Short mmCIF file of N, CA and C and ligand atoms in Angstrom, two decimals:
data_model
loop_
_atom_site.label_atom_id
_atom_site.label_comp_id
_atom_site.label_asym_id
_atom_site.label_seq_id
_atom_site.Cartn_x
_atom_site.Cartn_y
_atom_site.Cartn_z
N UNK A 19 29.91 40.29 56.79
CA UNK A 19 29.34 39.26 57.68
C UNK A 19 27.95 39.69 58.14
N UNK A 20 26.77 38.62 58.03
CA UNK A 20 25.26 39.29 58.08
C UNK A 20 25.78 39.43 59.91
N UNK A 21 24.38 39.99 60.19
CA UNK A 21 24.32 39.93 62.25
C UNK A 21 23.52 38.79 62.33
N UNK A 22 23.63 38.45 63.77
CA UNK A 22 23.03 37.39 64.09
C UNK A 22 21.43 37.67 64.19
N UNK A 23 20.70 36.80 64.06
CA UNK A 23 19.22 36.75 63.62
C UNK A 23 18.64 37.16 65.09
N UNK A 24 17.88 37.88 65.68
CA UNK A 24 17.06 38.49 66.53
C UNK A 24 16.04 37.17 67.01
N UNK A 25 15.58 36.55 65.60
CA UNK A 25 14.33 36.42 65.75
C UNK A 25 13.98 34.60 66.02
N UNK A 26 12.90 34.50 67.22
CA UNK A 26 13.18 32.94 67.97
C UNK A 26 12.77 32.06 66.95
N UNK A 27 13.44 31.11 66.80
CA UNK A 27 13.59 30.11 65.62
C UNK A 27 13.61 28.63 65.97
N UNK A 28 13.06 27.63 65.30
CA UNK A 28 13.88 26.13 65.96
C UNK A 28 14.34 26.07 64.67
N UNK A 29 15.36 24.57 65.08
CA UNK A 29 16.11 23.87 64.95
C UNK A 29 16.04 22.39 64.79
N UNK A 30 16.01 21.35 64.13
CA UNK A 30 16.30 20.30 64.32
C UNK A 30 17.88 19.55 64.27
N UNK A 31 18.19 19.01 65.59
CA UNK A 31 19.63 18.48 65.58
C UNK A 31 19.30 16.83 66.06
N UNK A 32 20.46 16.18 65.39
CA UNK A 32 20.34 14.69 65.47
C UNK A 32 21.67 14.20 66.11
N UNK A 33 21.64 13.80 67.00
CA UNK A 33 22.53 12.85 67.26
C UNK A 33 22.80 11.59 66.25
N UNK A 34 24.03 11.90 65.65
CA UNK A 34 24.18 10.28 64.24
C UNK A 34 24.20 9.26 64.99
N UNK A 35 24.05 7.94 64.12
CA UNK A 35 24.74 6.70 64.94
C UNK A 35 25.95 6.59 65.70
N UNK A 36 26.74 7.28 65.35
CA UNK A 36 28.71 7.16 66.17
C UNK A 36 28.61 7.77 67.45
N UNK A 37 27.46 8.86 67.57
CA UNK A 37 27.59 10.02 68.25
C UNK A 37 26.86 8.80 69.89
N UNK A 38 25.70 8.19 69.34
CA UNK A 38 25.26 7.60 70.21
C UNK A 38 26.30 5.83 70.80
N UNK A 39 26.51 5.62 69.49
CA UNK A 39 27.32 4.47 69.86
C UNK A 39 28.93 4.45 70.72
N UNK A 40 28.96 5.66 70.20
CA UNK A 40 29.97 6.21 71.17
C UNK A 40 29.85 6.87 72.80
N UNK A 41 28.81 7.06 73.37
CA UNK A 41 28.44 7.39 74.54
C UNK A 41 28.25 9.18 74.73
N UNK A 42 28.31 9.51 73.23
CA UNK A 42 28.36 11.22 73.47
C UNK A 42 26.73 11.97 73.34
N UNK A 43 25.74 11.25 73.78
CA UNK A 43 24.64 11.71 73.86
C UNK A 43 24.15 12.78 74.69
N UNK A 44 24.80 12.37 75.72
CA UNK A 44 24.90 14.05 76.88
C UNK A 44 25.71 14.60 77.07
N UNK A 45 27.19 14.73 76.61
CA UNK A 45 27.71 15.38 76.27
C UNK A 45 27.04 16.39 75.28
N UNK A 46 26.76 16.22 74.03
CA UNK A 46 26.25 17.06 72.97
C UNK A 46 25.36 17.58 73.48
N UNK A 47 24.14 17.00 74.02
CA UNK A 47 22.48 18.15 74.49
C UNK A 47 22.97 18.48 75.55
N UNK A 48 23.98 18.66 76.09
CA UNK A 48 24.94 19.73 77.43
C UNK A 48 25.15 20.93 76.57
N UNK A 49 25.98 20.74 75.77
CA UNK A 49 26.36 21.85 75.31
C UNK A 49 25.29 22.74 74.38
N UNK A 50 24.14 22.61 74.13
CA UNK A 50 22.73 23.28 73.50
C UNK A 50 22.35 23.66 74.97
N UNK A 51 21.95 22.79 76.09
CA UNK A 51 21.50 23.50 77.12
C UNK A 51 21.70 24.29 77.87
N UNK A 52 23.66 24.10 77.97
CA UNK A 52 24.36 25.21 78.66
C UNK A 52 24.43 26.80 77.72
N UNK A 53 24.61 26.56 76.75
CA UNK A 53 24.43 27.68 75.71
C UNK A 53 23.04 28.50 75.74
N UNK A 54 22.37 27.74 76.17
CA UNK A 54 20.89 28.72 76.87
C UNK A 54 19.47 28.42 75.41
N UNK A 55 19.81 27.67 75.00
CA UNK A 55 18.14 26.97 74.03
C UNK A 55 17.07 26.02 74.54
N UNK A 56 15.98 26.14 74.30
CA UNK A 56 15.21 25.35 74.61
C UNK A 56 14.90 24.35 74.13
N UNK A 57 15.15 23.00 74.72
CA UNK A 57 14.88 21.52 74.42
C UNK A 57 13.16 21.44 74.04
N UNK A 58 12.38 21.19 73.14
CA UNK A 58 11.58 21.28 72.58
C UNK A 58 10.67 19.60 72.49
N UNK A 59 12.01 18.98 71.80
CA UNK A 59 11.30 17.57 71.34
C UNK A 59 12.58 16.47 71.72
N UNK A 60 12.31 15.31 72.19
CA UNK A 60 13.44 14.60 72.06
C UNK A 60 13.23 13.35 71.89
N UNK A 61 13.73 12.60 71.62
CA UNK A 61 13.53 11.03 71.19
C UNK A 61 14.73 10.02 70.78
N UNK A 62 14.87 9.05 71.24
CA UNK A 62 15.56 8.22 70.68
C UNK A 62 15.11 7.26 69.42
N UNK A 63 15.51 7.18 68.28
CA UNK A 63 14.90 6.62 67.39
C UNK A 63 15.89 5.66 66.18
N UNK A 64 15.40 5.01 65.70
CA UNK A 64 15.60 3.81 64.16
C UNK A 64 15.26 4.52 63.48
N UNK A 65 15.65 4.95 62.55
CA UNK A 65 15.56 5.80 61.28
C UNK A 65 15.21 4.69 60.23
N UNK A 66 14.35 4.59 59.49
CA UNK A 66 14.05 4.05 58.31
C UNK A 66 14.18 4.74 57.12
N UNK A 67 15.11 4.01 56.38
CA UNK A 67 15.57 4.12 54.89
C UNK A 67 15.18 5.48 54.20
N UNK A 68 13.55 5.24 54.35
CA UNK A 68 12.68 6.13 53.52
C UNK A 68 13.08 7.47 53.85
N UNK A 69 12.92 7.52 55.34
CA UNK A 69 12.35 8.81 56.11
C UNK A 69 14.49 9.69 55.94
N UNK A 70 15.56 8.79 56.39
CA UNK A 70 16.47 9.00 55.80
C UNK A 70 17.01 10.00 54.14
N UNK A 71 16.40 9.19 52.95
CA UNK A 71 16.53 9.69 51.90
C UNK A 71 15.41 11.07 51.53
N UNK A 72 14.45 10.39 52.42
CA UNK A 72 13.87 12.12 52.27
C UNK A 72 14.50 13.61 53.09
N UNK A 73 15.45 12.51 54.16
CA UNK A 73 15.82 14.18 55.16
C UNK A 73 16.68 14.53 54.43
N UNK A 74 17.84 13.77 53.30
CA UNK A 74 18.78 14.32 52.89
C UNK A 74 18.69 14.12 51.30
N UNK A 75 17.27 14.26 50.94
CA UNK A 75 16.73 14.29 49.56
C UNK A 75 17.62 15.09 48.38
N UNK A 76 18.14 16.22 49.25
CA UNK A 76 18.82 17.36 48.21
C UNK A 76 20.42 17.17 47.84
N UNK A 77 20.73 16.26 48.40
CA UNK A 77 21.91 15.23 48.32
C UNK A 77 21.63 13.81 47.37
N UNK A 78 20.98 13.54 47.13
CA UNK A 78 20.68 12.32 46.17
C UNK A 78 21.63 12.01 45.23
N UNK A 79 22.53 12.99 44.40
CA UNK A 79 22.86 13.28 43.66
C UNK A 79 24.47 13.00 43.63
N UNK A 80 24.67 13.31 45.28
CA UNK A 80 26.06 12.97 45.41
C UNK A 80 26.83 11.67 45.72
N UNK A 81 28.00 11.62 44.94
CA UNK A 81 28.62 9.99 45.11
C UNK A 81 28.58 9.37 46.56
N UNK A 82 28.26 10.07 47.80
CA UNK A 82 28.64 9.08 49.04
C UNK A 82 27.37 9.23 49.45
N UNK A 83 26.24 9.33 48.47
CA UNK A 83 24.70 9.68 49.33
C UNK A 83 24.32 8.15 49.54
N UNK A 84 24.62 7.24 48.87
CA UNK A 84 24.31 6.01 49.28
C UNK A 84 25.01 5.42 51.19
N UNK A 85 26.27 5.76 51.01
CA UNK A 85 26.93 5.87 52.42
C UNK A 85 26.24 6.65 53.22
N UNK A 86 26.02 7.67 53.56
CA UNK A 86 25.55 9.05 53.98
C UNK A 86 23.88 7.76 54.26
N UNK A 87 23.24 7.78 53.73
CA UNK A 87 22.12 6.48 53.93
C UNK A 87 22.41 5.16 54.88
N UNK A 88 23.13 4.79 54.64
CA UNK A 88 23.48 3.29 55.36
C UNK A 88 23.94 3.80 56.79
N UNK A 89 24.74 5.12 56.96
CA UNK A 89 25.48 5.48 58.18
C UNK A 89 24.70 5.80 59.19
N UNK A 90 22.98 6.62 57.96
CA UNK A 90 22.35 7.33 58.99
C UNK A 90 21.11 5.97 59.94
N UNK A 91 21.34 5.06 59.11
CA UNK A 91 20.38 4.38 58.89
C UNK A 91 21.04 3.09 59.96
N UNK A 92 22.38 3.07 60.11
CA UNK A 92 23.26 1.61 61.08
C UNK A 92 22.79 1.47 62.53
N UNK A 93 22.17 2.89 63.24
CA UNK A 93 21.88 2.08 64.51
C UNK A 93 20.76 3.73 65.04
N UNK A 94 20.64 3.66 66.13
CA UNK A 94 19.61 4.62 66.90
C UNK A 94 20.21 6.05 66.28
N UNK A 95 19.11 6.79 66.30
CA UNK A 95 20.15 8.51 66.36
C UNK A 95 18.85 9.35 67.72
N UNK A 96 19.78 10.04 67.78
CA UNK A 96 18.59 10.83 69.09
C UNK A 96 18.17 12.22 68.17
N UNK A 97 17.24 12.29 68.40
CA UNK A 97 16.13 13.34 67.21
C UNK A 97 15.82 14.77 68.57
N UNK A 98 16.10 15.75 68.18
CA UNK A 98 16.12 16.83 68.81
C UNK A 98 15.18 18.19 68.53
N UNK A 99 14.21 18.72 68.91
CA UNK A 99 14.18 20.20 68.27
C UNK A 99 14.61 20.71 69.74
N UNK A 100 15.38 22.18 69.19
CA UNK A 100 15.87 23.42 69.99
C UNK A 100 15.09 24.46 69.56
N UNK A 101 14.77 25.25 70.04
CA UNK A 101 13.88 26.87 70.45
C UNK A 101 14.76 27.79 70.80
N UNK A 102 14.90 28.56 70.31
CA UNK A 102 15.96 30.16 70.53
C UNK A 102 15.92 31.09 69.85
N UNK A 103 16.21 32.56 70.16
CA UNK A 103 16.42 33.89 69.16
C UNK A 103 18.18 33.31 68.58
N UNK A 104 17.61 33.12 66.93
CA UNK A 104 19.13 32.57 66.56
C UNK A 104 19.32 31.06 66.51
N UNK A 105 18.58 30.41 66.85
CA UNK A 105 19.15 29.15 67.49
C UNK A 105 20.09 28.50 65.70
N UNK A 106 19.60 28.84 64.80
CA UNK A 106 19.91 27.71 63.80
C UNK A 106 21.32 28.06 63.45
N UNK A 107 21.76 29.70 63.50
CA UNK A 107 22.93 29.75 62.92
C UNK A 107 24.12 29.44 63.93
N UNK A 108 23.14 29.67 65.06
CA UNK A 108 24.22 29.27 66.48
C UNK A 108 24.37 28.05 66.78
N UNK A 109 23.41 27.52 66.38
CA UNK A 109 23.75 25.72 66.50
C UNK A 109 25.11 25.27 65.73
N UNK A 110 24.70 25.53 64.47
CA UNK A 110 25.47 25.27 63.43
C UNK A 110 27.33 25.62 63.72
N UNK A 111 26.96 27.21 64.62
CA UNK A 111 28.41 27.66 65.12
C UNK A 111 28.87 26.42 66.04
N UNK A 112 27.97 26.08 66.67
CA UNK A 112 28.24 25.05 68.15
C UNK A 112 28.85 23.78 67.55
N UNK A 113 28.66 23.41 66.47
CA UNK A 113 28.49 21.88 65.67
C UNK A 113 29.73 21.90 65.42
N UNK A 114 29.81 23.12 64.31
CA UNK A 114 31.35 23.48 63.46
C UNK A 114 31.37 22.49 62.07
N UNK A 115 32.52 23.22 61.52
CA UNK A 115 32.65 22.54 60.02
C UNK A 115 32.04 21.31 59.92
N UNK A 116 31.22 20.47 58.52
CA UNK A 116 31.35 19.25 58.17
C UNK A 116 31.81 18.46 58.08
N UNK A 117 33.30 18.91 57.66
CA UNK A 117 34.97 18.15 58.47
C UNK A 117 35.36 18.14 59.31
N UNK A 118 35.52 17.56 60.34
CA UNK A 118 35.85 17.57 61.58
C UNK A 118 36.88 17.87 61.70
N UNK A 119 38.26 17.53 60.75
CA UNK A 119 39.20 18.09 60.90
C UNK A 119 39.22 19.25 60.64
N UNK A 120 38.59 20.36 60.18
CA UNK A 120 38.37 21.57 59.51
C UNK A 120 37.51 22.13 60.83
N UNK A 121 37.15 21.63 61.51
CA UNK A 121 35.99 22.11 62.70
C UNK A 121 37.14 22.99 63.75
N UNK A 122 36.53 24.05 64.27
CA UNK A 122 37.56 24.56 64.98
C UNK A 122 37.82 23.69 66.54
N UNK A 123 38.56 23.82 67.23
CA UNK A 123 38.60 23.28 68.70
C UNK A 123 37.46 24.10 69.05
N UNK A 124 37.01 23.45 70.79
CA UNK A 124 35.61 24.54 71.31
C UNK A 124 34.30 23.61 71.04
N UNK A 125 34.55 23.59 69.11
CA UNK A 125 32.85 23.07 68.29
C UNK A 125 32.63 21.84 68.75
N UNK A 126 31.35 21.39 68.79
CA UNK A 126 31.18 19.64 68.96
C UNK A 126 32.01 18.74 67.92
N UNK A 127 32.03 19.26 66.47
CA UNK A 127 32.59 18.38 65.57
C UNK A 127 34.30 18.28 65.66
N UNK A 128 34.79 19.40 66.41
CA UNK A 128 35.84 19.89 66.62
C UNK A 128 36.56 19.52 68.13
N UNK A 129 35.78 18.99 68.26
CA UNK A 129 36.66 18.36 69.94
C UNK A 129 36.22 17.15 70.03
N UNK A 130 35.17 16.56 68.74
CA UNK A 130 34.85 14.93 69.66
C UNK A 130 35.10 14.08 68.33
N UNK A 131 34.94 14.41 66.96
CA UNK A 131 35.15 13.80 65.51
C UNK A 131 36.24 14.15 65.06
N UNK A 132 36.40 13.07 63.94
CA UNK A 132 37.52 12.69 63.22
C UNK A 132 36.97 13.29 61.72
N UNK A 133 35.87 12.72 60.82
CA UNK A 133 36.05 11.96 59.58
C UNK A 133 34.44 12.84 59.36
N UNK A 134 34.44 13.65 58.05
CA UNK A 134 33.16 13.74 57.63
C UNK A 134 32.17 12.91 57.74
N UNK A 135 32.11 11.44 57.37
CA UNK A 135 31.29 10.26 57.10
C UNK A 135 31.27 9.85 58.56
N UNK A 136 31.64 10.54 59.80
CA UNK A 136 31.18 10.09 61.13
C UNK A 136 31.12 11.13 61.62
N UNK A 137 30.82 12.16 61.37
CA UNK A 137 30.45 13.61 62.20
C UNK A 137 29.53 14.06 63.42
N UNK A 138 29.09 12.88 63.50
CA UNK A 138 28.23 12.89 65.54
C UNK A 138 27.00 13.51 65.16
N UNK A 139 26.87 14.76 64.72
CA UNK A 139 25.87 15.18 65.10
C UNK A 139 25.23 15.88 63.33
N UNK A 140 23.93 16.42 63.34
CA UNK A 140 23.36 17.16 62.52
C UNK A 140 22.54 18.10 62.63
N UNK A 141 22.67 19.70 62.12
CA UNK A 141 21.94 20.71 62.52
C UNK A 141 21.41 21.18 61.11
N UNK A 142 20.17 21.41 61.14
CA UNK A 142 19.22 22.38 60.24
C UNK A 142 19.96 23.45 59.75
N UNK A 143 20.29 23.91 58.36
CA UNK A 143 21.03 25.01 57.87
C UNK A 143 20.01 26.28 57.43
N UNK A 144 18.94 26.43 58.08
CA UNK A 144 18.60 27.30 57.73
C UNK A 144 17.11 27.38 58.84
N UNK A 145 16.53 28.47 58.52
CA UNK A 145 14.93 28.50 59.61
C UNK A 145 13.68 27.54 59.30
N UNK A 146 13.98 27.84 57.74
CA UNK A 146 13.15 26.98 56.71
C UNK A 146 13.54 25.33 57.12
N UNK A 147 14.57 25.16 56.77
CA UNK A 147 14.43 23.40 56.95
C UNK A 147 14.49 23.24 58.22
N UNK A 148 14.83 24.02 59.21
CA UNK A 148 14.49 23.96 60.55
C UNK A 148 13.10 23.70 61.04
N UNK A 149 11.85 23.89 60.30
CA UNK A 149 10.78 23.71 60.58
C UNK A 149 10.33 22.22 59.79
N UNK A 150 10.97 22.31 58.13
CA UNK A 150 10.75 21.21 57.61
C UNK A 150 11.30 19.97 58.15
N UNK A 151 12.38 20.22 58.64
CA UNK A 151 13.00 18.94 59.64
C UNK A 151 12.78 18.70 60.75
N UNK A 152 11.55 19.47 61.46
CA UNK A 152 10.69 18.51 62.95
C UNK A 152 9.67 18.11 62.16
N UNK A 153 8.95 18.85 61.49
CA UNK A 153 7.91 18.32 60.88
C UNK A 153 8.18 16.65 60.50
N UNK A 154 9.59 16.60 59.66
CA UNK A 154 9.81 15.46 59.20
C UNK A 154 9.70 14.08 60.17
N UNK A 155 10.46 14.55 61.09
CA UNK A 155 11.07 13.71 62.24
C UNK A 155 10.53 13.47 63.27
N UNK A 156 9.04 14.60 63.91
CA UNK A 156 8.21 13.97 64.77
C UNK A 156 6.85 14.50 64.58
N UNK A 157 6.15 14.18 65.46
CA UNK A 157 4.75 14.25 65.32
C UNK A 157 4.42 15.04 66.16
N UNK A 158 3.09 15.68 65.57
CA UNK A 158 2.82 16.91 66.50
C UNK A 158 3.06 16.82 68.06
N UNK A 159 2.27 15.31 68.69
CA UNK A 159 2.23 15.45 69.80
C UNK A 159 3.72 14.98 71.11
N UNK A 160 4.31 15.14 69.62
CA UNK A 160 5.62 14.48 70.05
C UNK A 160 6.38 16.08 70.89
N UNK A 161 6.14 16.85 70.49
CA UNK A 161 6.81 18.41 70.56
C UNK A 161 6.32 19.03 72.04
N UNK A 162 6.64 19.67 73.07
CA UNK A 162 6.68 20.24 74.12
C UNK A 162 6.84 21.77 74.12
N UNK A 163 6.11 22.32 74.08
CA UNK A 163 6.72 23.91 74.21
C UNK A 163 5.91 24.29 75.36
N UNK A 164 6.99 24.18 76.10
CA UNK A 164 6.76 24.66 77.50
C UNK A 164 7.60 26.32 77.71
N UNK A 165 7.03 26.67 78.92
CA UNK A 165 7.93 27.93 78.94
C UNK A 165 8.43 27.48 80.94
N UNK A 166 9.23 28.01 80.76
CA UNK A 166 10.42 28.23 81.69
C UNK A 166 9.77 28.88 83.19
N UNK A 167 9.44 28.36 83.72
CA UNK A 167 8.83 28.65 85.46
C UNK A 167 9.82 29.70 86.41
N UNK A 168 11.27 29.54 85.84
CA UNK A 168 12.14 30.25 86.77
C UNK A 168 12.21 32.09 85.61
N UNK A 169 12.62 32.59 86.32
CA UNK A 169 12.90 33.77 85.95
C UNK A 169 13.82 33.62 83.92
N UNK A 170 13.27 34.35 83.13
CA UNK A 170 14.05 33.61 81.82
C UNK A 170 15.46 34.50 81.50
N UNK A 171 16.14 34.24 82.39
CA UNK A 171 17.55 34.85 82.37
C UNK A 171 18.16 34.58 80.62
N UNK A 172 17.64 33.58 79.91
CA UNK A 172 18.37 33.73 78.77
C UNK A 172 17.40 33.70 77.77
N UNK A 173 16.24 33.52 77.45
CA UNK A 173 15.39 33.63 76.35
C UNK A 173 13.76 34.63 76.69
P1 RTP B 19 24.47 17.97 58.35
O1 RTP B 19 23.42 18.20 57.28
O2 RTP B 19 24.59 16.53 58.77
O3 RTP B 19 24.38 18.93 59.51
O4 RTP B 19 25.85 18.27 57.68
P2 RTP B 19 26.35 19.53 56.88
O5 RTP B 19 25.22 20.46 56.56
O6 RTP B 19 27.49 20.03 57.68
O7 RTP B 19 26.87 18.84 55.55
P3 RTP B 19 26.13 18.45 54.18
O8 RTP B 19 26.97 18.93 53.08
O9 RTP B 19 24.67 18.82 54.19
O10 RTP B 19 26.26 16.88 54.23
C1 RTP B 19 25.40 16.12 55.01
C2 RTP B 19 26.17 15.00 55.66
O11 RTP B 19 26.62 14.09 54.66
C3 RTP B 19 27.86 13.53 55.05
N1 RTP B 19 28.86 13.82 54.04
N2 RTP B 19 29.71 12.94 53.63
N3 RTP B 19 32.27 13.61 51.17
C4 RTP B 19 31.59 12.90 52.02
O12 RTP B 19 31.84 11.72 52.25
C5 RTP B 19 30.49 13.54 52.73
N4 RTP B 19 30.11 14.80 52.57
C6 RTP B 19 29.07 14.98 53.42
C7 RTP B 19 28.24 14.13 56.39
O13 RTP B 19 27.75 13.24 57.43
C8 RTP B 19 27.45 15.42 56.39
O14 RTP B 19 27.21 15.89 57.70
#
């Protein structure tokens, strides 16, 4: 098992359509904030088609990528970057399996989803697409990096 990464990293996480249509929007950025990361970028947004098939470009290939498109694409998703030492592999811990039934209890996917094809939320699998996926999703002046006024008990 590698160690956890030292080194401060973002993240891009999305709230899906279910996640918002379902009322779990602060629920989910609770549990990133209580976990101690920094909220970076946030937005509520319409995803267009395009910008869709390019975030999940490396999927094209697979039989439900047309679904996986229409799902991401059915109503608002809330667009996120997080800031942390670690943040991407710890997000990903926070999220849990792609199956929700496979997700442990505790995880977001694991205490609030059912069904792969409605999984609430989406996290960056790596540091690399972690940068390629704000880039994607907002604009420079869209991003905040502020630092923390109170004493930085966790970062
Ligand atoms: P994400 O990118 O959303 O964080 O999800 P992931 O890494 O856990 O999973 P990935 O394999 O990259 O798949 C991306 C999203 O596609 C949908 N999916 N549907 N068999 C299916 O119907 C299927 N497999 C994947 C899920 O919404 C998954 O999160």
């Amino acid at each position: 098992h590698l160690a956890a990464s030292l080194e401060v990293e973002e993240t891009y996480i999305m709230i899906k359509p279910d996640g918002v249509q379902r009322g779990l929007v602060g629920e989910i950025i609770s549990r990133f904030e209580k976990k101690g990361f920094k909220l970076t970028g946030l937005k509520l947004f319409e995803c267009p088609k395009e910008l869709a098939e390019e975030h999940y470009k490396d999927l094209q290939s697979k039989s439900f990528f047309p679904n996986l498109i229409s799902y991401i694409t059915s109503g608002p998703v809330v667009c996120m970057a997080w800031e942390g030492v670690g943040v991407v592999e710890s997000a990903r811990k926070l999220i849990g399996a792609t199956n929700p039934l496979n997700a442990m209890p505790g995880t977001i996917r694991g205490d609030l989803a059912v069904q792969t094809g409605r999984n609430v939320v989406h996290g960056s699998d790596s540091p690399e697409n972690g940068i390629r996926e704000i880039a994607l999703w907002f604009k420079e002046g869209e991003l905040c990096k502020w630092a923390p006024t109170i004493d930085p008990w966790l970062n």
